[in-house]
PDB file of C-alpha atoms and ligand atoms in Angstrom:
ATOM      1  CA  MET A1004       9.520 -21.362 -12.274  1.00  0.00           C
ATOM      2  CA  ASP A1005       6.279 -23.347 -12.897  1.00  0.00           C
ATOM      3  CA  THR A1006       3.887 -21.924 -10.938  1.00  0.00           C
ATOM      4  CA  LEU A1007       4.724 -18.219 -12.432  1.00  0.00           C
ATOM      5  CA  HIS A1008       4.782 -19.538 -15.958  1.00  0.00           C
ATOM      6  CA  PRO A1009       1.124 -19.713 -16.331  1.00  0.00           C
ATOM      7  CA  LEU A1010       0.894 -16.784 -14.640  1.00  0.00           C
ATOM      8  CA  ILE A1011       3.313 -14.745 -16.920  1.00  0.00           C
ATOM      9  CA  ASP A1012       1.440 -15.999 -19.717  1.00  0.00           C
ATOM     10  CA  ARG A1013      -2.316 -15.062 -18.226  1.00  0.00           C
ATOM     11  CA  PHE A1014      -1.908 -11.776 -16.624  1.00  0.00           C
ATOM     12  CA  GLY A1015       1.729 -10.483 -18.508  1.00  0.00           C
ATOM     13  CA  ARG A1016       5.387  -9.771 -17.368  1.00  0.00           C
ATOM     14  CA  GLU A1017       4.832  -6.525 -15.947  1.00  0.00           C
ATOM     15  CA  TYR A1018       2.155  -7.467 -14.176  1.00  0.00           C
ATOM     16  CA  VAL A1019       3.860 -10.515 -12.445  1.00  0.00           C
ATOM     17  CA  GLY A1020       6.471  -8.951 -11.539  1.00  0.00           C
ATOM     18  CA  ARG A1021       5.315  -5.666  -9.939  1.00  0.00           C
ATOM     19  CA  ARG A1022       3.097  -8.077  -7.782  1.00  0.00           C
ATOM     20  CA  MET A1023       5.786 -10.729  -6.722  1.00  0.00           C
ATOM     21  CA  MET A1024       8.193  -7.561  -5.954  1.00  0.00           C
ATOM     22  CA  LEU A1025       5.742  -5.869  -3.937  1.00  0.00           C
ATOM     23  CA  GLN A1026       4.879  -9.531  -2.384  1.00  0.00           C
ATOM     24  CA  ALA A1027       8.615 -10.034  -1.972  1.00  0.00           C
ATOM     25  CA  ARG A1028       9.253  -6.448   0.074  1.00  0.00           C
ATOM     26  CA  HIS A1029       6.289  -6.986   2.251  1.00  0.00           C
ATOM     27  CA  SER A1030       7.511 -10.363   3.448  1.00  0.00           C
ATOM     28  CA  ALA A1031      10.614  -8.582   4.035  1.00  0.00           C
ATOM     29  CA  ASP A1032       9.450  -6.555   5.809  1.00  0.00           C
ATOM     30  CA  VAL A1033       7.338  -8.686   7.919  1.00  0.00           C
ATOM     31  CA  TYR A1034      10.123 -10.687   8.467  1.00  0.00           C
ATOM     32  CA  GLY A1035      12.954  -8.383   9.223  1.00  0.00           C
ATOM     33  CA  GLY A1036      10.740  -5.295  11.152  1.00  0.00           C
ATOM     34  CA  TYR A1037      11.245  -1.816  11.109  1.00  0.00           C
ATOM     35  CA  GLY A1038      13.841   0.353  12.998  1.00  0.00           C
ATOM     36  CA  ARG A1039      16.520  -0.179  15.510  1.00  0.00           C
ATOM     37  CA  LEU A1040      13.448  -2.806  17.407  1.00  0.00           C
ATOM     38  CA  ARG A1041      13.054  -5.020  13.961  1.00  0.00           C
ATOM     39  CA  PHE A1042       9.574  -4.948  14.820  1.00  0.00           C
ATOM     40  CA  HIS A1043       6.584  -5.510  12.746  1.00  0.00           C
ATOM     41  CA  PRO A1044       3.151  -6.799  13.727  1.00  0.00           C
ATOM     42  CA  GLU A1045       2.958  -9.923  12.581  1.00  0.00           C
ATOM     43  CA  ASN A1046       6.166 -11.029  13.458  1.00  0.00           C
ATOM     44  CA  SER A1047       5.329  -9.524  16.557  1.00  0.00           C
ATOM     45  CA  GLU A1048       4.240 -12.163  19.472  1.00  0.00           C
ATOM     46  CA  LEU A1049       3.907  -9.351  21.822  1.00  0.00           C
ATOM     47  CA  LEU A1050       0.755  -7.884  20.005  1.00  0.00           C
ATOM     48  CA  PRO A1051      -1.315 -10.984  20.033  1.00  0.00           C
ATOM     49  CA  TRP A1052      -0.500 -11.901  23.707  1.00  0.00           C
ATOM     50  CA  LEU A1053      -1.473  -8.538  24.645  1.00  0.00           C
ATOM     51  CA  ALA A1054      -4.375  -8.134  23.127  1.00  0.00           C
ATOM     52  CA  ARG A1055      -5.609 -11.811  23.990  1.00  0.00           C
ATOM     53  CA  VAL A1056      -3.834 -10.587  27.733  1.00  0.00           C
ATOM     54  CA  GLY A1057      -6.082  -7.854  27.410  1.00  0.00           C
ATOM     55  CA  LEU A1058      -9.621  -9.984  26.556  1.00  0.00           C
ATOM     56  CA  LYS A1059      -8.762 -12.346  29.369  1.00  0.00           C
ATOM     57  CA  VAL A1060      -8.380  -9.901  32.583  1.00  0.00           C
ATOM     58  CA  ALA A1061     -11.716  -8.027  30.508  1.00  0.00           C
ATOM     59  CA  GLY A1062     -13.849 -11.453  31.025  1.00  0.00           C
ATOM     60  CA  LEU A1063     -13.862 -11.655  27.089  1.00  0.00           C
ATOM     61  CA  ALA A1064     -11.642 -14.216  26.012  1.00  0.00           C
ATOM     62  CA  GLY A1065     -13.824 -17.082  26.352  1.00  0.00           C
ATOM     63  CA  ARG A1066     -16.500 -14.998  25.157  1.00  0.00           C
ATOM     64  CA  THR A1067     -14.650 -13.628  22.300  1.00  0.00           C
ATOM     65  CA  ARG A1068     -13.753 -16.614  20.272  1.00  0.00           C
ATOM     66  CA  ARG A1069     -16.377 -18.734  20.352  1.00  0.00           C
ATOM     67  CA  ASN A1070     -18.354 -15.436  18.647  1.00  0.00           C
ATOM     68  CA  CYS A1071     -15.772 -16.283  15.789  1.00  0.00           C
ATOM     69  CA  LEU A1072     -18.183 -19.760  15.460  1.00  0.00           C
ATOM     70  CA  ASP A1073     -21.665 -17.442  15.383  1.00  0.00           C
ATOM     71  CA  TYR A1074     -21.972 -17.375  11.887  1.00  0.00           C
ATOM     72  CA  HIS A1075     -25.308 -15.219  11.257  1.00  0.00           C
ATOM     73  CA  VAL A1076     -27.100 -15.640   7.372  1.00  0.00           C
ATOM     74  CA  GLU A1077     -27.357 -12.044   6.036  1.00  0.00           C
ATOM     75  CA  ARG A1078     -30.061 -11.735   3.385  1.00  0.00           C
ATOM     76  CA  ARG A1079     -30.393  -8.594   1.207  1.00  0.00           C
ATOM     77  CA  GLU A1080     -31.881  -8.021  -1.977  1.00  0.00           C
ATOM     78  CA  PHE A1081     -30.530  -5.485  -4.655  1.00  0.00           C
ATOM     79  CA  ARG A1082     -32.167  -3.747  -7.022  1.00  0.00           C
ATOM     80  CA  ILE A1083     -30.109  -3.902 -10.215  1.00  0.00           C
ATOM     81  CA  ARG A1084     -31.068  -1.705 -13.913  1.00  0.00           C
ATOM     82  CA  ASN A1085     -31.642  -2.761 -17.055  1.00  0.00           C
ATOM     83  CA  LEU A1086     -31.117  -6.868 -15.412  1.00  0.00           C
ATOM     84  CA  PRO A1087     -32.149  -9.064 -18.240  1.00  0.00           C
ATOM     85  CA  ALA A1088     -35.083 -10.741 -17.280  1.00  0.00           C
ATOM     86  CA  PRO A1089     -33.781 -14.500 -16.505  1.00  0.00           C
ATOM     87  CA  PHE A1090     -31.674 -13.491 -14.202  1.00  0.00           C
ATOM     88  CA  HIS A1091     -34.222 -12.207 -11.868  1.00  0.00           C
ATOM     89  CA  GLY A1092     -34.095 -13.508  -8.336  1.00  0.00           C
ATOM     90  CA  LEU A1093     -30.478 -14.563  -9.207  1.00  0.00           C
ATOM     91  CA  ARG A1094     -29.156 -15.680  -5.440  1.00  0.00           C
ATOM     92  CA  ILE A1095     -25.512 -15.103  -5.244  1.00  0.00           C
ATOM     93  CA  LEU A1096     -24.183 -16.512  -1.948  1.00  0.00           C
ATOM     94  CA  HIS A1097     -21.341 -14.322  -1.295  1.00  0.00           C
ATOM     95  CA  LEU A1098     -18.207 -15.630   1.019  1.00  0.00           C
ATOM     96  CA  SER A1099     -15.259 -13.168   2.349  1.00  0.00           C
ATOM     97  CA  ASP A1100     -12.296 -13.245   4.358  1.00  0.00           C
ATOM     98  CA  ILE A1101     -12.483 -16.930   5.364  1.00  0.00           C
ATOM     99  CA  HIS A1102      -8.700 -17.025   6.371  1.00  0.00           C
ATOM    100  CA  SER A1103      -9.014 -20.260   6.639  1.00  0.00           C
ATOM    101  CA  ASP A1104      -5.912 -21.289   8.239  1.00  0.00           C
ATOM    102  CA  ALA A1105      -7.288 -19.923  11.470  1.00  0.00           C
ATOM    103  CA  ILE A1106     -10.589 -20.719  12.524  1.00  0.00           C
ATOM    104  CA  PRO A1107     -11.161 -22.247  15.612  1.00  0.00           C
ATOM    105  CA  ASP A1108     -12.548 -25.406  15.127  1.00  0.00           C
ATOM    106  CA  ARG A1109     -11.282 -26.099  11.678  1.00  0.00           C
ATOM    107  CA  GLY A1110     -14.069 -25.068   9.867  1.00  0.00           C
ATOM    108  CA  GLU A1111     -16.512 -28.045  10.888  1.00  0.00           C
ATOM    109  CA  ARG A1112     -19.187 -25.525  11.996  1.00  0.00           C
ATOM    110  CA  LEU A1113     -18.835 -23.531   8.614  1.00  0.00           C
ATOM    111  CA  ILE A1114     -19.090 -26.187   6.487  1.00  0.00           C
ATOM    112  CA  ARG A1115     -22.055 -27.616   8.340  1.00  0.00           C
ATOM    113  CA  LEU A1116     -23.557 -24.249   8.062  1.00  0.00           C
ATOM    114  CA  LEU A1117     -22.975 -24.246   3.820  1.00  0.00           C
ATOM    115  CA  GLN A1118     -24.240 -27.789   3.603  1.00  0.00           C
ATOM    116  CA  GLY A1119     -27.769 -27.099   4.977  1.00  0.00           C
ATOM    117  CA  LEU A1120     -27.659 -24.138   2.167  1.00  0.00           C
ATOM    118  CA  HIS A1121     -27.516 -26.419  -0.517  1.00  0.00           C
ATOM    119  CA  GLY A1122     -29.588 -25.316  -3.193  1.00  0.00           C
ATOM    120  CA  ALA A1123     -29.853 -21.579  -1.728  1.00  0.00           C
ATOM    121  CA  TYR A1124     -28.171 -20.105  -4.249  1.00  0.00           C
ATOM    122  CA  ASP A1125     -27.206 -19.706  -7.720  1.00  0.00           C
ATOM    123  CA  LEU A1126     -23.383 -18.167  -8.026  1.00  0.00           C
ATOM    124  CA  CYS A1127     -20.486 -18.434  -5.226  1.00  0.00           C
ATOM    125  CA  VAL A1128     -18.623 -15.086  -5.246  1.00  0.00           C
ATOM    126  CA  LEU A1129     -15.372 -15.007  -2.958  1.00  0.00           C
ATOM    127  CA  THR A1130     -13.813 -11.844  -2.391  1.00  0.00           C
ATOM    128  CA  GLY A1131     -10.682 -13.018  -0.813  1.00  0.00           C
ATOM    129  CA  ASP A1132      -8.395 -13.113   1.807  1.00  0.00           C
ATOM    130  CA  TYR A1133      -8.070 -17.257   2.151  1.00  0.00           C
ATOM    131  CA  ARG A1134      -5.020 -16.796   4.388  1.00  0.00           C
ATOM    132  CA  PHE A1135      -4.709 -15.579   8.036  1.00  0.00           C
ATOM    133  CA  GLN A1136      -0.682 -13.948   8.064  1.00  0.00           C
ATOM    134  CA  THR A1137      -0.026 -11.667   5.122  1.00  0.00           C
ATOM    135  CA  SER A1138       3.362 -13.502   4.433  1.00  0.00           C
ATOM    136  CA  ARG A1139       5.081 -16.798   4.428  1.00  0.00           C
ATOM    137  CA  GLU A1140       3.662 -19.825   3.003  1.00  0.00           C
ATOM    138  CA  TYR A1141      -0.477 -20.534   1.841  1.00  0.00           C
ATOM    139  CA  ASP A1142      -0.803 -23.878   1.300  1.00  0.00           C
ATOM    140  CA  THR A1143      -2.075 -24.771   4.493  1.00  0.00           C
ATOM    141  CA  SER A1144      -4.883 -22.246   3.805  1.00  0.00           C
ATOM    142  CA  LEU A1145      -5.585 -23.911   0.564  1.00  0.00           C
ATOM    143  CA  GLU A1146      -5.325 -27.396   2.389  1.00  0.00           C
ATOM    144  CA  ARG A1147      -7.573 -25.689   5.020  1.00  0.00           C
ATOM    145  CA  LEU A1148     -10.113 -23.734   1.786  1.00  0.00           C
ATOM    146  CA  ALA A1149     -10.603 -27.411   0.224  1.00  0.00           C
ATOM    147  CA  PRO A1150     -13.196 -28.786   2.724  1.00  0.00           C
ATOM    148  CA  LEU A1151     -14.627 -25.418   3.037  1.00  0.00           C
ATOM    149  CA  LEU A1152     -15.827 -24.918  -0.322  1.00  0.00           C
ATOM    150  CA  LYS A1153     -16.579 -28.575  -0.908  1.00  0.00           C
ATOM    151  CA  PRO A1154     -20.648 -28.058  -0.064  1.00  0.00           C
ATOM    152  CA  ILE A1155     -21.095 -25.475  -2.328  1.00  0.00           C
ATOM    153  CA  TYR A1156     -22.581 -26.657  -5.327  1.00  0.00           C
ATOM    154  CA  CYS A1157     -24.483 -24.321  -7.662  1.00  0.00           C
ATOM    155  CA  PRO A1158     -25.596 -23.908 -10.723  1.00  0.00           C
ATOM    156  CA  PHE A1159     -22.663 -21.125 -12.145  1.00  0.00           C
ATOM    157  CA  GLY A1160     -19.927 -22.271  -9.698  1.00  0.00           C
ATOM    158  CA  MET A1161     -17.655 -20.014  -7.517  1.00  0.00           C
ATOM    159  CA  ILE A1162     -15.667 -17.172  -8.666  1.00  0.00           C
ATOM    160  CA  GLY A1163     -13.131 -15.277  -6.164  1.00  0.00           C
ATOM    161  CA  ILE A1164     -10.911 -12.716  -6.454  1.00  0.00           C
ATOM    162  CA  LEU A1165      -7.499 -11.853  -3.893  1.00  0.00           C
ATOM    163  CA  GLY A1166      -7.352 -10.247  -0.860  1.00  0.00           C
ATOM    164  CA  ASN A1167      -4.662  -8.472   0.529  1.00  0.00           C
ATOM    165  CA  HIS A1168      -3.892 -11.678   2.382  1.00  0.00           C
ATOM    166  CA  ASP A1169      -3.423 -13.252  -0.902  1.00  0.00           C
ATOM    167  CA  PHE A1170      -0.508 -14.021  -2.635  1.00  0.00           C
ATOM    168  CA  LEU A1171      -0.659 -14.176  -6.681  1.00  0.00           C
ATOM    169  CA  GLU A1172       0.832 -17.596  -6.425  1.00  0.00           C
ATOM    170  CA  MET A1173      -2.187 -18.860  -4.762  1.00  0.00           C
ATOM    171  CA  VAL A1174      -4.454 -18.124  -8.446  1.00  0.00           C
ATOM    172  CA  PRO A1175      -3.570 -21.879  -9.673  1.00  0.00           C
ATOM    173  CA  GLY A1176      -4.073 -23.685  -5.986  1.00  0.00           C
ATOM    174  CA  LEU A1177      -7.490 -21.459  -6.217  1.00  0.00           C
ATOM    175  CA  GLU A1178      -9.063 -22.377  -9.827  1.00  0.00           C
ATOM    176  CA  ALA A1179      -7.710 -26.268  -9.041  1.00  0.00           C
ATOM    177  CA  LEU A1180     -10.256 -25.846  -5.779  1.00  0.00           C
ATOM    178  CA  GLY A1181     -13.217 -24.625  -8.470  1.00  0.00           C
ATOM    179  CA  VAL A1182     -12.773 -20.750  -7.891  1.00  0.00           C
ATOM    180  CA  ARG A1183     -12.471 -19.110 -10.836  1.00  0.00           C
ATOM    181  CA  THR A1184      -9.973 -16.796  -9.791  1.00  0.00           C
ATOM    182  CA  LEU A1185     -10.341 -12.519 -11.091  1.00  0.00           C
ATOM    183  CA  VAL A1186      -7.477 -10.796 -11.567  1.00  0.00           C
ATOM    184  CA  ASN A1187      -8.612  -7.307 -13.187  1.00  0.00           C
ATOM    185  CA  GLU A1188     -10.503  -9.574 -15.507  1.00  0.00           C
ATOM    186  CA  SER A1189     -14.202  -9.969 -15.927  1.00  0.00           C
ATOM    187  CA  LEU A1190     -16.611 -13.027 -17.417  1.00  0.00           C
ATOM    188  CA  HIS A1191     -20.523 -13.483 -18.049  1.00  0.00           C
ATOM    189  CA  LEU A1192     -22.687 -15.936 -16.791  1.00  0.00           C
ATOM    190  CA  GLU A1193     -25.726 -16.660 -19.932  1.00  0.00           C
ATOM    191  CA  ARG A1194     -29.144 -17.672 -19.254  1.00  0.00           C
ATOM    192  CA  ASP A1195     -31.576 -17.833 -22.284  1.00  0.00           C
ATOM    193  CA  GLY A1196     -29.176 -16.143 -24.149  1.00  0.00           C
ATOM    194  CA  GLN A1197     -28.601 -13.020 -21.746  1.00  0.00           C
ATOM    195  CA  ARG A1198     -25.774 -12.099 -19.886  1.00  0.00           C
ATOM    196  CA  LEU A1199     -24.603 -10.744 -16.647  1.00  0.00           C
ATOM    197  CA  TRP A1200     -21.412  -9.903 -16.625  1.00  0.00           C
ATOM    198  CA  ILE A1201     -18.842  -9.924 -13.083  1.00  0.00           C
ATOM    199  CA  ALA A1202     -15.919  -8.816 -12.657  1.00  0.00           C
ATOM    200  CA  GLY A1203     -13.206  -8.958 -10.292  1.00  0.00           C
ATOM    201  CA  THR A1204      -9.990  -6.946  -9.597  1.00  0.00           C
ATOM    202  CA  ASP A1205      -6.943  -7.728  -7.803  1.00  0.00           C
ATOM    203  CA  ASP A1206      -6.685  -6.279  -4.296  1.00  0.00           C
ATOM    204  CA  PRO A1207      -7.139  -2.554  -3.192  1.00  0.00           C
ATOM    205  CA  HIS A1208      -5.713  -2.628  -0.162  1.00  0.00           C
ATOM    206  CA  PHE A1209      -1.979  -3.284   0.290  1.00  0.00           C
ATOM    207  CA  TYR A1210      -0.988  -3.879  -2.876  1.00  0.00           C
ATOM    208  CA  ALA A1211      -3.077  -1.068  -5.015  1.00  0.00           C
ATOM    209  CA  ALA A1212      -2.850  -3.630  -7.636  1.00  0.00           C
ATOM    210  CA  HIS A1213      -6.401  -3.604  -8.273  1.00  0.00           C
ATOM    211  CA  ASP A1214      -7.362  -2.090 -12.318  1.00  0.00           C
ATOM    212  CA  ILE A1215     -11.025  -1.512 -12.777  1.00  0.00           C
ATOM    213  CA  ALA A1216     -10.666   0.032 -16.496  1.00  0.00           C
ATOM    214  CA  ARG A1217      -8.451  -2.882 -17.305  1.00  0.00           C
ATOM    215  CA  SER A1218     -11.108  -5.335 -15.287  1.00  0.00           C
ATOM    216  CA  LEU A1219     -14.301  -4.072 -17.468  1.00  0.00           C
ATOM    217  CA  ALA A1220     -12.287  -3.879 -20.321  1.00  0.00           C
ATOM    218  CA  ASP A1221     -14.415  -6.726 -21.883  1.00  0.00           C
ATOM    219  CA  VAL A1222     -17.951  -5.488 -20.532  1.00  0.00           C
ATOM    220  CA  PRO A1223     -20.078  -3.896 -22.890  1.00  0.00           C
ATOM    221  CA  ALA A1224     -21.065  -0.228 -22.107  1.00  0.00           C
ATOM    222  CA  SER A1225     -24.301  -0.217 -20.184  1.00  0.00           C
ATOM    223  CA  ALA A1226     -24.336  -3.787 -19.879  1.00  0.00           C
ATOM    224  CA  PRO A1227     -24.932  -4.721 -16.002  1.00  0.00           C
ATOM    225  CA  THR A1228     -22.181  -5.517 -14.097  1.00  0.00           C
ATOM    226  CA  ILE A1229     -21.182  -6.565 -10.741  1.00  0.00           C
ATOM    227  CA  LEU A1230     -17.914  -6.096  -9.267  1.00  0.00           C
ATOM    228  CA  LEU A1231     -15.998  -7.788  -6.975  1.00  0.00           C
ATOM    229  CA  CYS A1232     -13.010  -6.330  -5.197  1.00  0.00           C
ATOM    230  CA  HIS A1233     -11.854  -6.958  -2.043  1.00  0.00           C
ATOM    231  CA  SER A1234     -11.723  -4.265  -0.201  1.00  0.00           C
ATOM    232  CA  PRO A1235     -14.878  -0.996  -0.663  1.00  0.00           C
ATOM    233  CA  GLU A1236     -11.691   1.405  -0.761  1.00  0.00           C
ATOM    234  CA  ALA A1237     -12.001   1.228  -4.721  1.00  0.00           C
ATOM    235  CA  TYR A1238     -16.086   2.667  -4.928  1.00  0.00           C
ATOM    236  CA  GLN A1239     -15.038   5.747  -6.405  1.00  0.00           C
ATOM    237  CA  GLU A1240     -13.556   4.768  -9.483  1.00  0.00           C
ATOM    238  CA  ALA A1241     -16.357   1.523  -9.413  1.00  0.00           C
ATOM    239  CA  ALA A1242     -19.280   4.133  -8.831  1.00  0.00           C
ATOM    240  CA  LEU A1243     -17.633   5.940 -11.944  1.00  0.00           C
ATOM    241  CA  SER A1244     -16.988   3.666 -14.240  1.00  0.00           C
ATOM    242  CA  GLY A1245     -20.748   2.492 -14.581  1.00  0.00           C
ATOM    243  CA  VAL A1246     -20.696  -0.595 -11.894  1.00  0.00           C
ATOM    244  CA  ASP A1247     -24.148  -1.629 -10.892  1.00  0.00           C
ATOM    245  CA  LEU A1248     -23.294  -3.526  -7.676  1.00  0.00           C
ATOM    246  CA  TYR A1249     -20.082  -4.145  -6.070  1.00  0.00           C
ATOM    247  CA  LEU A1250     -19.232  -6.956  -3.872  1.00  0.00           C
ATOM    248  CA  CYS A1251     -16.660  -6.385  -1.529  1.00  0.00           C
ATOM    249  CA  GLY A1252     -15.353  -7.485   2.424  1.00  0.00           C
ATOM    250  CA  HIS A1253     -11.744  -7.117   4.166  1.00  0.00           C
ATOM    251  CA  THR A1254     -13.293  -4.417   7.005  1.00  0.00           C
ATOM    252  CA  HIS A1255     -14.234  -7.425   9.118  1.00  0.00           C
ATOM    253  CA  GLY A1256     -16.949  -5.258  10.267  1.00  0.00           C
ATOM    254  CA  GLY A1257     -14.589  -3.896  12.725  1.00  0.00           C
ATOM    255  CA  GLN A1258     -14.121  -7.147  14.102  1.00  0.00           C
ATOM    256  CA  LEU A1259     -14.136  -6.069  17.771  1.00  0.00           C
ATOM    257  CA  CYS A1260     -16.908  -3.556  18.062  1.00  0.00           C
ATOM    258  CA  LEU A1261     -18.538  -1.363  20.693  1.00  0.00           C
ATOM    259  CA  PRO A1262     -21.807  -1.984  21.830  1.00  0.00           C
ATOM    260  CA  GLY A1263     -24.278  -1.283  18.669  1.00  0.00           C
ATOM    261  CA  SER A1264     -21.575  -2.474  16.382  1.00  0.00           C
ATOM    262  CA  LEU A1265     -19.591   0.324  16.396  1.00  0.00           C
ATOM    263  CA  PRO A1266     -15.907   0.002  14.860  1.00  0.00           C
ATOM    264  CA  LEU A1267     -12.769   0.648  17.216  1.00  0.00           C
ATOM    265  CA  ILE A1268     -10.650  -0.048  13.748  1.00  0.00           C
ATOM    266  CA  THR A1269     -12.165  -0.134   9.866  1.00  0.00           C
ATOM    267  CA  ASN A1270      -8.563  -0.902   8.272  1.00  0.00           C
ATOM    268  CA  ALA A1271      -9.869   0.693   5.632  1.00  0.00           C
ATOM    269  CA  ALA A1272     -10.225   4.808   4.544  1.00  0.00           C
ATOM    270  CA  VAL A1273     -13.442   5.156   2.908  1.00  0.00           C
ATOM    271  CA  PRO A1274     -16.909   6.825   5.224  1.00  0.00           C
ATOM    272  CA  ARG A1275     -17.885   4.771   8.091  1.00  0.00           C
ATOM    273  CA  ARG A1276     -21.123   3.667   6.407  1.00  0.00           C
ATOM    274  CA  LEU A1277     -19.443   1.891   3.666  1.00  0.00           C
ATOM    275  CA  VAL A1278     -17.515  -0.582   6.587  1.00  0.00           C
ATOM    276  CA  SER A1279     -20.249  -3.361   7.002  1.00  0.00           C
ATOM    277  CA  GLY A1280     -23.614  -3.879   4.971  1.00  0.00           C
ATOM    278  CA  PRO A1281     -25.513  -2.205   2.090  1.00  0.00           C
ATOM    279  CA  TRP A1282     -24.603   0.649   1.122  1.00  0.00           C
ATOM    280  CA  ASN A1283     -25.052   3.204  -2.177  1.00  0.00           C
ATOM    281  CA  VAL A1284     -22.992   5.303  -3.924  1.00  0.00           C
ATOM    282  CA  ASP A1285     -24.897   7.666  -6.326  1.00  0.00           C
ATOM    283  CA  ARG A1286     -26.483   4.518  -8.603  1.00  0.00           C
ATOM    284  CA  MET A1287     -24.328   2.134  -7.629  1.00  0.00           C
ATOM    285  CA  LEU A1288     -24.750  -0.681  -4.989  1.00  0.00           C
ATOM    286  CA  GLY A1289     -22.670  -2.059  -2.437  1.00  0.00           C
ATOM    287  CA  TYR A1290     -22.460  -4.453  -0.052  1.00  0.00           C
ATOM    288  CA  THR A1291     -19.652  -5.113   2.328  1.00  0.00           C
ATOM    289  CA  SER A1292     -19.806  -7.921   3.836  1.00  0.00           C
ATOM    290  CA  ARG A1293     -18.157  -8.728   7.706  1.00  0.00           C
ATOM    291  CA  GLY A1294     -16.157 -11.829   6.442  1.00  0.00           C
ATOM    292  CA  ALA A1295     -16.071 -15.251   7.654  1.00  0.00           C
ATOM    293  CA  GLY A1296     -13.038 -15.393   9.467  1.00  0.00           C
ATOM    294  CA  ALA A1297     -10.621 -13.192  11.597  1.00  0.00           C
ATOM    295  CA  SER A1298      -7.184 -11.620  11.592  1.00  0.00           C
ATOM    296  CA  GLY A1299      -4.878 -10.963  13.861  1.00  0.00           C
ATOM    297  CA  ILE A1300      -6.436 -12.635  16.637  1.00  0.00           C
ATOM    298  CA  PRO A1301      -9.548 -15.503  16.805  1.00  0.00           C
ATOM    299  CA  ALA A1302     -11.162 -12.818  18.409  1.00  0.00           C
ATOM    300  CA  ARG A1303     -14.787 -11.355  17.256  1.00  0.00           C
ATOM    301  CA  LEU A1304     -16.716  -8.735  19.497  1.00  0.00           C
ATOM    302  CA  ASN A1305     -20.521  -7.485  18.799  1.00  0.00           C
ATOM    303  CA  CYS A1306     -19.729  -8.368  14.921  1.00  0.00           C
ATOM    304  CA  PRO A1307     -20.694 -11.510  14.210  1.00  0.00           C
ATOM    305  CA  PRO A1308     -19.001 -13.672  11.498  1.00  0.00           C
ATOM    306  CA  GLU A1309     -21.516 -13.658   8.094  1.00  0.00           C
ATOM    307  CA  VAL A1310     -22.135 -15.608   5.352  1.00  0.00           C
ATOM    308  CA  ALA A1311     -24.485 -13.541   3.033  1.00  0.00           C
ATOM    309  CA  ILE A1312     -27.031 -14.359   0.268  1.00  0.00           C
ATOM    310  CA  HIS A1313     -27.932 -11.365  -2.094  1.00  0.00           C
ATOM    311  CA  THR A1314     -30.726 -11.606  -4.197  1.00  0.00           C
ATOM    312  CA  LEU A1315     -31.141  -9.826  -7.460  1.00  0.00           C
ATOM    313  CA  THR A1316     -34.606  -8.404  -8.625  1.00  0.00           C
ATOM    314  CA  GLY A1317     -34.978  -5.920 -11.753  1.00  0.00           C
TER     315      GLY A1317
HETATM  316 FE1  LIG B2830      -7.764  -8.129   3.616  1.00  0.00          FE
END
């Protein structure tokens, strides 16, 4: 109960109750499985085994595993309307889908990469999915996340949100690691008396717990706003709500892709152009990270993991 009281105080009894009921139902499905075969992809050893065998037969097992550590640094510029002058040139390190407890080298290479980016960004945002599994315990993911976040140092600190692999109870642990975690909340950065608003929703993909209106409730009308949302799936509502920049992940860019980065599975009900990289919907700009980690099995093909640095211009 010690974990729950601060959550209830912050998010309300009803919200915490609903999120945890969905988490419990999902965990029951994972443990109990569906139908007579009591099957669930996450408690099945068959599917990962089949995938591993398939990759091995295709001669791709070693390559797809090594690809998980072939981090690309993606750099983009985003022109934000009404961006206050003190924020022109603001650099945002964007990490997503770390799935920290399943990185083949336990994060050694990612840590070295992040150490090398010291001084290259002013703010770090994390768009969810810190854990590999979607149920069971989460302490291991937080323990493995800690050394990955240690090299991250910047004037505006780290701001994160939850993904569909993350339980609400992870919020205090994430905040103890220095990640201010927004759950349908917002905050503002301040420079020379000017403000840039960052809003963050809860997961829209599995828990459908995102509440964009609530996330933006404290944001003044027409103030420049960045929205962090785990999946691109809330893009329509965000565009109608006046969000300027929508940062997300979840899709892993497909993770296992055909040549030409063509995803076989996107795991998100969005147009293909929103599955990875920069996009726009009406006047709202967006960016979907391919993520730094992998889920299902530690394998990537034609879809390298990424760390992004976004620069804002006016
Ligand atoms: Fe996800």
